[in-house]
Structures are given as structure tokens and as C-alpha cells.
XYZ file of C-alpha atoms in Angstrom:
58
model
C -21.602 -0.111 47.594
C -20.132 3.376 46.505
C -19.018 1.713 43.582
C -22.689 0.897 42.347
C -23.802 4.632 42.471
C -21.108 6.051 40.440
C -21.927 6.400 36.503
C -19.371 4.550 34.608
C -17.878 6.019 31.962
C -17.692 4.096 28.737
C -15.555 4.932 25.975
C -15.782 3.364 23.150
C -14.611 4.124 19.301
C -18.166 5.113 18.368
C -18.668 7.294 21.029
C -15.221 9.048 20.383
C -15.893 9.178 16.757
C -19.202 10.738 18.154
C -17.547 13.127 19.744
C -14.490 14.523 17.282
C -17.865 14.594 14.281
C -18.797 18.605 13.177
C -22.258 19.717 13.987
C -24.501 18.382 10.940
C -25.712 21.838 10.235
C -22.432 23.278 9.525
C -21.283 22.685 5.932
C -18.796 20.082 4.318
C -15.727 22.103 3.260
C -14.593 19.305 1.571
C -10.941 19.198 -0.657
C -11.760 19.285 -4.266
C -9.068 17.564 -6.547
C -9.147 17.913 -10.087
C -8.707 14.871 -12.374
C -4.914 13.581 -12.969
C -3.683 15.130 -9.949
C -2.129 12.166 -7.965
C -1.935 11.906 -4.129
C 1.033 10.174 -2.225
C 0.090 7.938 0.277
C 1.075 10.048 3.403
C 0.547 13.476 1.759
C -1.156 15.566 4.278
C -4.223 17.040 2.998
C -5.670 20.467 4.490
C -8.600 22.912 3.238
C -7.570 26.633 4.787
C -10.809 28.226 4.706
C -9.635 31.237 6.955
C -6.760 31.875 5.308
C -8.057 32.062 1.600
C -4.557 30.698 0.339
C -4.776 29.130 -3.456
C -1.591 27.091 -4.129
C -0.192 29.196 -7.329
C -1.631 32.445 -6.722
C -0.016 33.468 -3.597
């Protein structure tokens, strides 16, 4: 009967997908490529807002 009174935990890919999500009031920083540029297929995409770095220019 112990059994019955504990919650049970389910995890489930929405709820994880739930949980990894940004607050909705913080904004998108979102990567912005301009046209022609191509993208391989396991090229690893990141936005460094902290670290203000512009490909080029540093």
C-alpha cells in the first residue's frame, strides 16, 4: 500500500522538452546567416552573446 501514496514520476519527451525550453520572456538570440553562406550537415552552430566575438574581426 506504500506504493499507492508515492507520486510517480513521469518522464516523458514533452515534459523534458518542457523542461530544457528558455523562459518565454527572455529574448530569441537567434543565429543570423546571410544568403549563400552554406552549412555542413554536422557543423556546430553557436551564438556567443557574452563574449561579443565576430568571426573576421577578432
Amino acid at each position: 500500500m506504500t506504493s499507492l501514496l508515492k507520486p510517480k514520476i513521469c518522464l516523458n519527451l514533452l515534459s523534458i522538452r518542457g523542461a530544457l525550453r528558455p523562459p518565454p520572456n527572455l529574448p530569441y538570440l537567434g543565429l543570423y546567416r546571410t544568403e549563400g553562406e552554406v552549412v555542413q550537415q554536422d557543423e556546430l552552430l553557436v551564438s556567443q552573446k557574452k563574449l561579443n566575438y565576430h568571426p573576421g574581426a577578432n
